[in-house]
Every structure is written in C-alpha cells, then in structure tokens.
C-alpha cells in the first residue's frame, strides 16, 4: 500500500487546531485532538503495564463515551485488537471473556470479575501521565485490528476480524470523494461498537477536521448545539428528522412553503451543512428528495459489514435512485439473476472468526469476494441500483412470488409509518407496521394502505396490516444496531397476529 492511514495514526500526533466533542445525556466534553491523542498514549502505557502486548484482545461493552474512543485509539497504538460489543446485547461475564479470547473487558455494566474493568477506570488510567515511549507498531494490510460483529437477524452475531488494509482503503476512498478537512465538523451518533463509526475518528486524526460523537437518543438535540458540516446518519434518523421539520413548517402556515422548509431544516441541522451521508439500509426516494428540497444535499451509498463501503453517490457523481458508483478498491460483480458480489483490493476478511460451520462458505469466496445476498443492476455509467434482497421474495402459496421491498417502500411513504415488513400468510400479504408515533395514527395508516394497494399490481395488494403497539427499537430486539428491521424476529414477535385472519386493519 502506498499510504497507511493507520500507520500514520499510531506514529504521528494530529495537527493542532481541531477538537473532538462528546455529547450525550450529561455535560458535553470537548478535547483538542492533540490532547485526546496524548491521553490515549497515557492509556496505552497503562495497558501495557498491565501486560497487554501486540496480538492480545480487549473488549469494550459500553454506550458511546470518551473512554470508548480512547480505548480504541490506545489499543491501535499498542497493536492490541479490540472487540466492540453492542451495549445491552451482551453480558459482562466470564463466558464473554472466554468466548472471544479477551484479556480484559471494559464496560459500563456492574461486574465483580477481576478481568472486567469499569469505564471510570479508563478515565483514571488516561489521566495518569508516563514518559516512557511506546514500542513502535506497524500494520500490514492483512493484520486484523478489531473484531466486529454482524447485526445478526437470528442467533448469535457472527464475528469478523477486520483488516488494516480494508480500513485504510475505505478511509482513502471516502477522502477522495468528500475531501474532509479544516472547516469540517463531522457528526456521528451510531454505536462506536460499529467499526465504521470509528472511521470518522481516524479521519479526524489523519486529515485534520473536527468531530462530534453523540448517541442516537440525544442526536437531534446535539445537532442544534453542534452545527456540523457533515452528518453521518441512517435512513431511520432522517425519517425522524423529516417529521420534526414538517411539524415545524406546519406551525407557520402563512409562510412561503419553500422558505419555511429551508428555515425549519436550518433550525434542526444548523447553518453549516455541507452534505448529509446515509447508508446501512435503503433510504426512501421521497426522503432523499425532501432533504434536497430543504437545501441539504444528501448522498446515499451501499455497503455491509463484510465489505465496508462499496458504492457512494458524491458531489460530481450522483444519480437519483442509485447508490452510486463503486469506490476505489471495490469491484461489483453481477450474475445473470442480478445477484451482487463484491471484490475488494483489500478484503475486510475471508471468513468469519466466530460463526456456525458453513456460514463463512455461504458468504465468502476463497479470495475474500463477498456474496452480498442483494439483487441489483448497473447502468451504462456504472451506477448501482439495488432492487431487493434474495430473501425479500415471499411466496403467496399459489405459485406466485412477490418481491416485497417495493411494496414496503410504498407503505413507508406515510409519516405515520416508521417501518413496514411484509409476510405471506394464507395466500395474502400481511404487513407488520412500526408506528411513527404512540399512540399509532391508525386512520393515517389505513389511508396509506388504501393508497399503496391502488399504486401496486393486483398480486402486490396487502390484505391486512398489523400495527405494533410500540415502535420497533434496538432495545426490543426488532431493529439492528444500524436501525434495520430484523425480519425473522419481527415475524416471531407478531406470529399469532399474523396467523389470525381477524386481526389487523384491512383495505
């Protein structure tokens, strides 16, 4: 590799003049990047004093906080692997330490295990200065830096040891497209247990820009205080933001509609937005056009845990309805049925580290090429269009198969519906809907059902809609860490109502 961002990061302090801010439920904390880097060095020395050496692995099981980010950077500077666990999804116990080969586990949970340390201990270690230099660390393209996990629709999430080469490749590709630098402040709020969220910390340290890290629950309030130039969000977040903007516009009915829309968007996002980033799940076309109308450019991309970023719309290369062209270092391969595989110059990995027998072979070719399970096509200019997933096809039992994603998208066009997942039962399509509000607006949902059925073909008609009493959330196990609906779990949770022909709204 001609340049390694990670090797630069572990050897070179950041340029002065930039900061990292953490905004959660408590008091915000802002640190100059050079101070943050120095604290990570203190922490790395303390970890080394406890016997950690290159190739060892530590676990981090906590919500977003300064200590999470410091641990990750300190581990990188030691050549120690991290395993980021989604908060609330794993117990901080001996079984977790043993299963994933952890020397230490840092957590915000209570535990009396000697190898499980509280996050408050991290703060103390980072504040303890030490003068001895850290041993030099260098990463090769195939060296694993972290263990990340699939969101896991069923069973135990699969582990994947991510390589330094894949991280460097993704950082370079994003920098080519968006040129983050002085004057930029990136805003992120998804869990730091997702490796891709830590990329923005690496970017700030390497390329010199500001960064604010929040949490999903406090993101909208933190946005107003931060006034970022770039927001890294998932479609569910932008749907929520859209509802807030529309509600604010509705309170000023006499204003010019276009002007009111832009002013409401600036009230929420601030007046410095350069662009909005979205991915991880399909974004509704009308959501994308809404933010464009607000004067906030929004760029959708495509990727997955096993590939990192694959395609991205960006300034100068954007096409409506697509997820962009392949980024540098990625190649999209399509078979005759439109099944998408991705070849990488620097694969994330070539197999799962922790998974059931045969799971790796279903996804990874020997050279690391990934069978994504998605279906799509490329246009003449190389823009990728995702039309669904292989497992998004349901059979109505009469020999007719229905691709459900377009139908679900039509239902999600209603502001009363946060998510819609379709199942087949008794020869009809049954929708399970996550309401945008509590209590659900059943009148609006019924109206959307009627409209969606009128827009679709005869075989795409939804027979019934099951309205969940509470929205799908990560906490109730119906959304992944990237806020994608977990279809098998939703089916299991609502099976009795799906199978009862007398239950639900009807067209």
Coordinates of C-alpha atoms in Angstrom, one line a residue:
X1 CA 0.0 0.0 0.0
X2 CA 1.3 3.4 -0.9
X3 CA -0.1 5.0 2.3
X4 CA -1.4 3.6 5.5
X5 CA -3.7 5.9 7.5
X6 CA -3.5 3.6 10.5
X7 CA 0.3 3.6 10.5
X8 CA 0.3 7.4 10.2
X9 CA -2.2 7.5 13.1
X10 CA -0.2 5.4 15.5
X11 CA 3.1 7.3 14.9
X12 CA 2.1 10.9 14.3
X13 CA 0.2 13.2 16.6
X14 CA -2.6 15.2 15.0
X15 CA -2.1 18.7 13.7
X16 CA -3.3 21.4 16.2
X17 CA -6.4 23.4 15.8
X18 CA -9.1 20.7 15.8
X19 CA -11.2 19.1 18.5
X20 CA -13.4 16.1 19.4
X21 CA -16.6 16.6 21.3
X22 CA -18.8 14.1 23.1
X23 CA -22.4 15.0 23.6
X24 CA -24.7 12.6 25.5
X25 CA -27.2 12.8 28.3
X26 CA -24.7 14.7 30.5
X27 CA -22.4 17.6 30.2
X28 CA -20.7 17.8 26.8
X29 CA -16.9 17.3 26.8
X30 CA -14.6 18.8 24.2
X31 CA -10.9 18.0 23.9
X32 CA -8.4 19.3 21.4
X33 CA -7.3 16.4 19.2
X34 CA -3.7 16.7 20.3
X35 CA -4.9 16.3 24.0
X36 CA -7.1 13.4 23.1
X37 CA -4.1 11.7 21.4
X38 CA -1.9 12.4 24.4
X39 CA -4.5 10.8 26.7
X40 CA -4.7 7.7 24.5
X41 CA -0.9 7.4 24.9
X42 CA -1.2 7.5 28.7
X43 CA -3.8 4.9 28.5
X44 CA -1.8 2.7 26.1
X45 CA 1.2 2.8 28.6
X46 CA -1.1 1.8 31.5
X47 CA -2.5 -1.0 29.5
X48 CA 1.0 -2.2 28.6
X49 CA 1.9 -2.0 32.3
X50 CA -0.9 -4.5 32.9
X51 CA 0.7 -6.9 30.5
X52 CA -1.1 -6.3 27.2
X53 CA 1.0 -6.9 24.1
X54 CA 0.5 -6.9 20.3
X55 CA -1.9 -9.6 19.3
X56 CA -3.8 -9.5 22.6
X57 CA -7.5 -8.6 22.5
X58 CA -9.6 -6.4 24.8
X59 CA -13.4 -6.0 24.8
X60 CA -15.4 -2.8 25.1
X61 CA -19.0 -3.1 26.1
X62 CA -20.5 0.4 26.7
X63 CA -22.5 3.2 25.2
X64 CA -20.7 6.0 23.3
X65 CA -18.4 8.0 25.6
X66 CA -14.9 9.5 25.6
X67 CA -13.5 6.4 27.2
X68 CA -14.7 4.2 24.4
X69 CA -12.9 6.2 21.8
X70 CA -9.7 6.5 24.0
X71 CA -9.6 2.7 24.5
X72 CA -9.9 2.1 20.7
X73 CA -7.1 4.5 19.9
X74 CA -4.9 3.3 22.7
X75 CA -5.3 -0.3 21.5
X76 CA -4.4 0.7 18.0
X77 CA -1.2 2.3 19.3
X78 CA -0.3 -0.9 21.1
X79 CA -1.1 -3.3 18.3
X80 CA -3.8 -4.8 20.6
X81 CA -7.1 -5.9 19.0
X82 CA -10.4 -4.5 20.1
X83 CA -13.8 -6.3 20.2
X84 CA -16.7 -3.8 20.2
X85 CA -19.8 -5.2 21.8
X86 CA -23.2 -3.5 21.3
X87 CA -24.3 -2.1 24.6
X88 CA -27.2 -4.0 26.2
X89 CA -26.8 -7.1 23.9
X90 CA -24.0 -8.9 25.8
X91 CA -23.5 -9.7 29.5
X92 CA -20.2 -8.6 31.1
X93 CA -19.3 -12.0 32.4
X94 CA -16.6 -14.8 32.3
X95 CA -18.3 -16.5 29.4
X96 CA -17.9 -13.4 27.2
X97 CA -14.2 -13.2 28.1
X98 CA -13.6 -16.8 27.3
X99 CA -15.7 -17.0 24.1
X100 CA -13.9 -14.1 22.4
X101 CA -10.4 -14.5 24.0
X102 CA -10.4 -11.2 25.9
X103 CA -7.6 -10.3 28.2
X104 CA -9.7 -7.5 29.6
X105 CA -13.2 -6.3 29.2
X106 CA -14.1 -2.6 29.8
X107 CA -17.8 -1.9 30.4
X108 CA -20.4 0.4 31.9
X109 CA -22.1 -2.6 33.5
X110 CA -21.6 -3.7 37.0
X111 CA -19.3 -6.8 37.4
X112 CA -17.0 -8.3 40.1
X113 CA -14.9 -10.3 37.7
X114 CA -11.2 -9.3 38.1
X115 CA -10.7 -9.0 34.3
X116 CA -13.8 -6.8 33.9
X117 CA -13.0 -3.1 34.5
X118 CA -15.4 -0.2 34.7
X119 CA -15.1 2.7 32.2
X120 CA -14.4 5.0 35.1
X121 CA -11.1 3.1 35.4
X122 CA -10.2 4.1 31.9
X123 CA -10.6 7.8 32.8
X124 CA -8.1 7.3 35.7
X125 CA -5.6 5.5 33.5
X126 CA -5.8 8.0 30.8
X127 CA -5.2 10.8 33.3
X128 CA -2.0 9.2 34.6
X129 CA 1.0 10.5 32.7
X130 CA 4.0 8.4 31.9
X131 CA 7.2 9.4 30.0
X132 CA 8.4 6.1 28.6
X133 CA 7.9 5.8 24.8
X134 CA 5.6 3.3 23.4
X135 CA 7.1 0.4 21.4
X136 CA 6.8 1.0 17.6
X137 CA 3.7 -0.6 16.0
X138 CA 3.2 -1.1 12.3
X139 CA 0.2 -2.6 10.5
X140 CA 0.4 -4.7 7.3
X141 CA -2.7 -4.8 5.0
X142 CA -3.8 -8.2 6.3
X143 CA -3.3 -7.5 10.0
X144 CA -6.5 -7.6 12.0
X145 CA -7.1 -4.6 14.2
X146 CA -10.6 -5.3 15.5
X147 CA -13.3 -7.9 15.9
X148 CA -16.6 -6.6 14.7
X149 CA -20.0 -8.4 14.6
X150 CA -22.8 -8.7 12.1
X151 CA -26.1 -7.2 13.3
X152 CA -27.4 -10.8 13.3
X153 CA -31.0 -11.3 12.3
X154 CA -31.1 -14.6 14.3
X155 CA -28.9 -16.3 16.8
X156 CA -25.5 -15.2 18.0
X157 CA -23.9 -12.4 15.8
X158 CA -21.1 -13.6 13.6
X159 CA -17.6 -12.2 14.3
X160 CA -15.3 -10.8 11.6
X161 CA -11.7 -9.8 12.2
X162 CA -11.3 -6.6 10.1
X163 CA -8.0 -5.9 8.4
X164 CA -5.9 -2.8 8.5
X165 CA -5.9 -2.8 4.6
X166 CA -9.7 -2.6 4.5
X167 CA -9.8 0.3 6.9
X168 CA -7.1 2.2 5.0
X169 CA -8.8 1.6 1.7
X170 CA -12.1 2.9 3.0
X171 CA -10.6 6.0 4.5
X172 CA -8.8 6.8 1.3
X173 CA -11.9 6.2 -0.8
X174 CA -14.1 8.5 1.3
X175 CA -11.4 11.2 1.4
X176 CA -11.2 11.1 -2.4
X177 CA -14.9 11.7 -2.7
X178 CA -15.5 14.3 0.0
X179 CA -12.2 15.8 1.0
X180 CA -12.9 16.3 4.7
X181 CA -10.6 18.8 6.2
X182 CA -10.2 22.1 8.1
X183 CA -13.6 23.8 8.4
X184 CA -15.4 20.4 8.6
X185 CA -17.1 19.1 11.7
X186 CA -18.5 15.5 11.3
X187 CA -21.4 14.4 13.4
X188 CA -21.9 10.7 14.3
X189 CA -24.2 9.0 16.7
X190 CA -24.4 5.3 16.0
X191 CA -22.7 3.0 18.4
X192 CA -18.9 3.0 18.4
X193 CA -19.1 -0.8 18.5
X194 CA -19.8 -0.4 14.8
X195 CA -16.3 -0.1 13.3
X196 CA -17.5 2.2 10.5
X197 CA -18.4 4.8 13.2
X198 CA -14.8 4.8 14.4
X199 CA -13.6 5.6 10.9
X200 CA -14.6 9.2 11.4
X201 CA -12.4 9.4 14.5
X202 CA -9.5 8.1 12.4
X203 CA -10.3 10.6 9.7
X204 CA -10.3 13.5 12.1
X205 CA -6.8 12.5 13.4
X206 CA -5.4 11.8 10.0
X207 CA -6.9 14.6 7.8
X208 CA -7.5 17.4 10.3
X209 CA -11.1 18.2 11.0
X210 CA -13.4 18.4 14.0
X211 CA -15.7 15.5 15.2
X212 CA -18.7 15.3 17.5
X213 CA -19.8 11.9 18.8
X214 CA -23.3 11.7 20.3
X215 CA -25.9 8.9 20.8
X216 CA -29.0 8.1 18.8
X217 CA -31.3 9.2 21.7
X218 CA -29.7 12.6 22.0
X219 CA -28.7 13.2 18.4
X220 CA -31.4 15.7 17.4
X221 CA -30.8 17.9 20.4
X222 CA -27.0 17.6 19.9
X223 CA -27.4 18.6 16.3
X224 CA -28.7 22.0 17.2
X225 CA -25.8 22.6 19.6
X226 CA -23.1 21.3 17.2
X227 CA -23.9 23.0 13.9
X228 CA -21.9 20.3 12.0
X229 CA -20.9 20.4 8.3
X230 CA -21.5 16.7 7.8
X231 CA -24.0 14.3 9.4
X232 CA -23.5 10.6 9.2
X233 CA -26.9 9.0 9.6
X234 CA -29.1 6.1 8.7
X235 CA -32.5 6.4 6.9
X236 CA -34.5 6.0 10.1
X237 CA -32.8 9.0 11.6
X238 CA -33.5 11.1 8.5
X239 CA -37.2 10.0 8.6
X240 CA -37.4 11.2 12.2
X241 CA -35.7 14.5 11.3
X242 CA -38.1 14.9 8.4
X243 CA -41.1 14.6 10.7
X244 CA -39.7 17.3 13.0
X245 CA -39.0 19.6 10.1
X246 CA -42.5 19.1 8.7
X247 CA -44.1 19.7 12.1
X248 CA -42.2 23.0 12.4
X249 CA -43.3 24.1 9.0
X250 CA -46.9 23.2 9.9
X251 CA -46.8 25.8 12.7
X252 CA -46.1 28.6 10.2
X253 CA -48.9 28.0 7.6
X254 CA -48.7 31.6 6.2
X255 CA -45.0 31.5 5.3
X256 CA -43.7 30.8 1.8
X257 CA -43.5 27.0 1.7
X258 CA -40.0 26.7 0.2
X259 CA -38.6 29.3 2.6
X260 CA -40.3 27.8 5.6
X261 CA -38.9 24.4 4.7
X262 CA -35.4 25.6 4.5
X263 CA -35.6 27.7 7.7
X264 CA -37.0 24.7 9.6
X265 CA -34.2 22.4 8.3
X266 CA -31.6 25.0 9.3
X267 CA -33.2 25.2 12.8
X268 CA -32.6 21.5 13.2
X269 CA -29.3 20.9 11.4
X270 CA -27.7 24.3 11.7
X271 CA -26.5 26.6 9.0
X272 CA -23.2 25.0 8.1
X273 CA -24.3 21.7 6.5
X274 CA -22.1 20.8 3.5
X275 CA -23.8 17.4 2.9
X276 CA -25.7 14.6 4.6
X277 CA -24.4 10.9 4.4
X278 CA -26.8 8.0 4.5
X279 CA -26.4 4.2 4.0
X280 CA -26.7 1.0 6.0
X281 CA -30.3 0.5 4.9
X282 CA -32.3 1.6 1.9
X283 CA -33.5 5.2 2.0
X284 CA -36.9 6.1 0.7
X285 CA -36.7 8.1 -2.5
X286 CA -39.1 10.8 -1.2
X287 CA -36.9 11.2 1.9
X288 CA -33.9 11.9 -0.3
X289 CA -35.9 14.4 -2.4
X290 CA -37.2 16.0 0.7
X291 CA -33.8 16.9 2.0
X292 CA -32.7 18.1 -1.4
X293 CA -35.7 20.4 -1.3
X294 CA -34.5 21.6 2.1
X295 CA -31.2 22.7 0.5
X296 CA -29.3 19.9 2.3
X297 CA -27.5 17.6 -0.3
X298 CA -27.9 14.0 0.8
X299 CA -25.8 11.2 -0.7
X300 CA -26.8 7.5 -0.4
X301 CA -24.3 4.7 -0.5
X302 CA -24.1 1.0 -0.2
X303 CA -22.0 -1.5 1.9
X304 CA -22.2 -4.1 4.6
X305 CA -20.1 -5.3 7.5
X306 CA -18.3 -7.9 5.3
X307 CA -17.3 -5.3 2.6
X308 CA -17.2 -1.9 4.2
X309 CA -18.2 0.9 1.8
X310 CA -18.8 -0.4 -1.7
X311 CA -20.5 2.4 -3.6
X312 CA -21.3 6.0 -2.9
X313 CA -23.1 8.9 -4.6
X314 CA -21.0 12.1 -4.1
X315 CA -20.5 15.6 -5.5
X316 CA -20.0 15.3 -9.2
X317 CA -21.1 11.7 -9.4
X318 CA -24.7 11.4 -8.2
X319 CA -27.7 9.6 -9.9
X320 CA -31.2 9.6 -8.5
X321 CA -32.4 6.1 -7.4
X322 CA -28.9 4.6 -7.4
X323 CA -26.5 4.0 -4.5
X324 CA -23.6 5.4 -6.5
X325 CA -20.6 4.0 -8.3
X326 CA -18.0 1.6 -6.9
X327 CA -15.4 3.4 -4.8
X328 CA -11.7 3.0 -5.4
X329 CA -10.6 -0.5 -4.5
X330 CA -14.0 -2.2 -5.0
X331 CA -15.4 -4.1 -7.9
X332 CA -19.1 -5.1 -8.3
X333 CA -19.8 -8.5 -9.9
X334 CA -23.3 -9.5 -11.1
X335 CA -24.5 -12.9 -12.2
X336 CA -27.3 -13.4 -14.7
X337 CA -30.0 -13.1 -12.0
X338 CA -28.6 -9.8 -10.7
X339 CA -27.1 -11.3 -7.5
X340 CA -24.4 -8.9 -6.3
X341 CA -20.9 -9.9 -5.2
X342 CA -18.2 -7.6 -4.2
X343 CA -14.5 -8.0 -4.8
X344 CA -12.1 -5.8 -2.8
X345 CA -8.4 -5.0 -3.3
X346 CA -8.1 -5.2 0.4
X347 CA -10.8 -7.5 1.8
X348 CA -12.2 -7.0 5.3
X349 CA -11.7 -10.7 5.8
X350 CA -12.0 -14.0 4.1
X351 CA -14.1 -15.8 6.7
X352 CA -16.0 -15.2 9.9
X353 CA -14.0 -15.6 13.1
X354 CA -16.9 -16.8 15.2
X355 CA -19.8 -18.5 13.3
X356 CA -21.6 -21.8 12.8
X357 CA -19.9 -24.3 10.5
X358 CA -20.6 -23.4 6.9
X359 CA -21.6 -19.8 7.5
X360 CA -18.3 -18.4 6.0
X361 CA -18.5 -20.5 2.9
X362 CA -22.0 -19.2 2.2
X363 CA -20.8 -15.6 2.1
X364 CA -17.0 -15.6 1.3
X365 CA -15.2 -16.9 -1.7
X366 CA -11.6 -18.0 -1.0
X367 CA -10.2 -14.7 -2.3
X368 CA -12.5 -12.7 0.0
X369 CA -15.1 -11.9 -2.6
X370 CA -18.4 -11.4 -0.8
X371 CA -21.8 -12.8 -1.9
X372 CA -24.0 -10.0 -0.5
X373 CA -27.4 -11.5 -0.9
X374 CA -28.6 -8.3 -2.6
X375 CA -30.0 -8.1 -6.1
X376 CA -29.5 -5.2 -8.4
X377 CA -28.1 -3.9 -11.7
X378 CA -25.6 -1.4 -13.1
X379 CA -26.4 1.2 -15.6
X380 CA -24.2 2.1 -18.5
X381 CA -22.2 4.6 -16.4
X382 CA -21.5 2.2 -13.6
X383 CA -24.1 3.4 -11.1
X384 CA -25.5 0.6 -9.0
X385 CA -29.3 0.2 -8.3
X386 CA -30.4 -2.2 -5.5
X387 CA -33.7 -3.8 -6.3
X388 CA -34.0 -6.1 -3.3
X389 CA -32.6 -9.0 -1.4
X390 CA -32.7 -12.6 -2.4
X391 CA -34.6 -13.3 0.9
X392 CA -37.0 -10.4 0.3
X393 CA -39.1 -12.6 -2.0
X394 CA -42.1 -14.2 -0.4
X395 CA -44.4 -16.9 -1.8
X396 CA -48.1 -16.5 -1.6
X397 CA -48.7 -20.2 -1.8
X398 CA -50.3 -20.1 -5.2
X399 CA -47.0 -20.4 -7.1
X400 CA -46.6 -16.6 -7.3
X401 CA -43.5 -15.0 -5.7
X402 CA -43.6 -11.3 -4.7
X403 CA -40.7 -9.0 -4.1
X404 CA -41.7 -7.2 -1.0
X405 CA -39.3 -4.2 -0.9
X406 CA -41.2 -2.0 -3.4
X407 CA -44.4 -2.7 -1.6
X408 CA -42.8 -1.9 1.8
X409 CA -41.4 1.3 0.4
X410 CA -44.8 2.4 -0.7
X411 CA -46.2 1.9 2.8
X412 CA -43.3 3.8 4.4
X413 CA -44.2 6.9 2.4
X414 CA -46.7 7.8 5.2
X415 CA -45.3 9.9 8.0
X416 CA -47.4 7.7 10.3
X417 CA -45.3 4.7 9.5
X418 CA -41.7 4.3 10.6
X419 CA -41.1 0.8 9.3
X420 CA -43.1 -1.8 7.3
X421 CA -42.3 -5.5 7.0
X422 CA -44.3 -7.9 4.8
X423 CA -45.0 -11.5 5.3
X424 CA -47.1 -14.1 3.4
X425 CA -49.9 -16.0 5.1
X426 CA -53.0 -17.7 3.9
X427 CA -52.4 -16.6 0.3
X428 CA -52.2 -12.9 1.2
X429 CA -49.6 -10.3 2.1
X430 CA -49.7 -9.2 5.7
X431 CA -47.8 -6.1 6.8
X432 CA -46.4 -5.5 10.2
X433 CA -46.0 -1.8 10.8
X434 CA -43.9 0.1 13.3
X435 CA -45.8 3.3 14.1
X436 CA -44.0 6.7 13.9
X437 CA -45.9 7.9 17.0
X438 CA -47.5 6.5 20.1
X439 CA -50.4 6.0 20.1
X440 CA -50.4 5.0 16.4
X441 CA -52.3 7.1 13.9
X442 CA -54.5 4.2 12.6
X443 CA -56.5 6.5 10.4
X444 CA -53.4 7.6 8.5
X445 CA -52.1 4.0 8.3
X446 CA -55.3 2.8 6.9
X447 CA -55.3 5.6 4.3
X448 CA -51.7 4.7 3.3
X449 CA -52.8 1.0 2.9
X450 CA -55.5 2.0 0.5
X451 CA -53.2 4.3 -1.5
X452 CA -50.4 1.6 -1.6
X453 CA -52.8 -1.0 -2.8
X454 CA -54.0 1.3 -5.6
X455 CA -50.4 2.0 -6.7
X456 CA -49.3 -1.6 -6.8
X457 CA -50.2 -4.5 -9.0
X458 CA -53.0 -7.0 -8.3
X459 CA -50.7 -9.5 -6.7
X460 CA -49.0 -6.8 -4.6
X461 CA -52.2 -6.0 -2.6
X462 CA -51.8 -6.1 1.2
X463 CA -54.6 -7.9 2.8
X464 CA -54.1 -6.8 6.4
X465 CA -51.9 -4.5 8.4
X466 CA -50.8 -5.4 11.9
X467 CA -49.9 -2.2 13.8
X468 CA -47.4 -2.7 16.6
X469 CA -48.4 -1.0 19.8
X470 CA -44.8 0.3 20.2
X471 CA -42.2 1.2 17.6
X472 CA -39.5 -1.3 16.6
X473 CA -36.4 -0.5 18.6
X474 CA -32.9 -1.9 19.2
X475 CA -34.0 -2.4 22.9
X476 CA -36.9 -4.6 22.0
X477 CA -34.8 -6.6 19.6
X478 CA -36.7 -5.7 16.4
X479 CA -34.0 -3.3 14.9
X480 CA -30.3 -3.9 14.3
X481 CA -27.6 -1.6 15.6
X482 CA -27.9 0.2 12.3
X483 CA -31.7 0.6 12.7
X484 CA -32.6 -2.0 10.1
X485 CA -35.7 -4.2 10.8
X486 CA -34.9 -7.7 11.7
X487 CA -37.4 -9.7 9.7
X488 CA -37.2 -13.1 11.4
X489 CA -37.5 -11.5 14.9
X490 CA -40.5 -9.4 13.8
X491 CA -42.2 -12.4 12.4
X492 CA -41.7 -14.3 15.6
X493 CA -42.9 -11.4 17.8
X494 CA -46.1 -11.0 15.8
X495 CA -46.7 -14.5 14.6
X496 CA -50.0 -15.0 16.5
X497 CA -51.5 -11.8 15.0
X498 CA -50.2 -12.6 11.5
X499 CA -51.9 -16.0 11.6
X500 CA -55.2 -14.6 12.9
X501 CA -57.3 -13.6 9.9
X502 CA -59.5 -11.4 12.1
X503 CA -56.6 -9.3 13.3
X504 CA -55.4 -6.1 11.7
X505 CA -56.5 -3.2 9.5
X506 CA -57.9 -4.2 6.1
X507 CA -58.1 -2.4 2.8

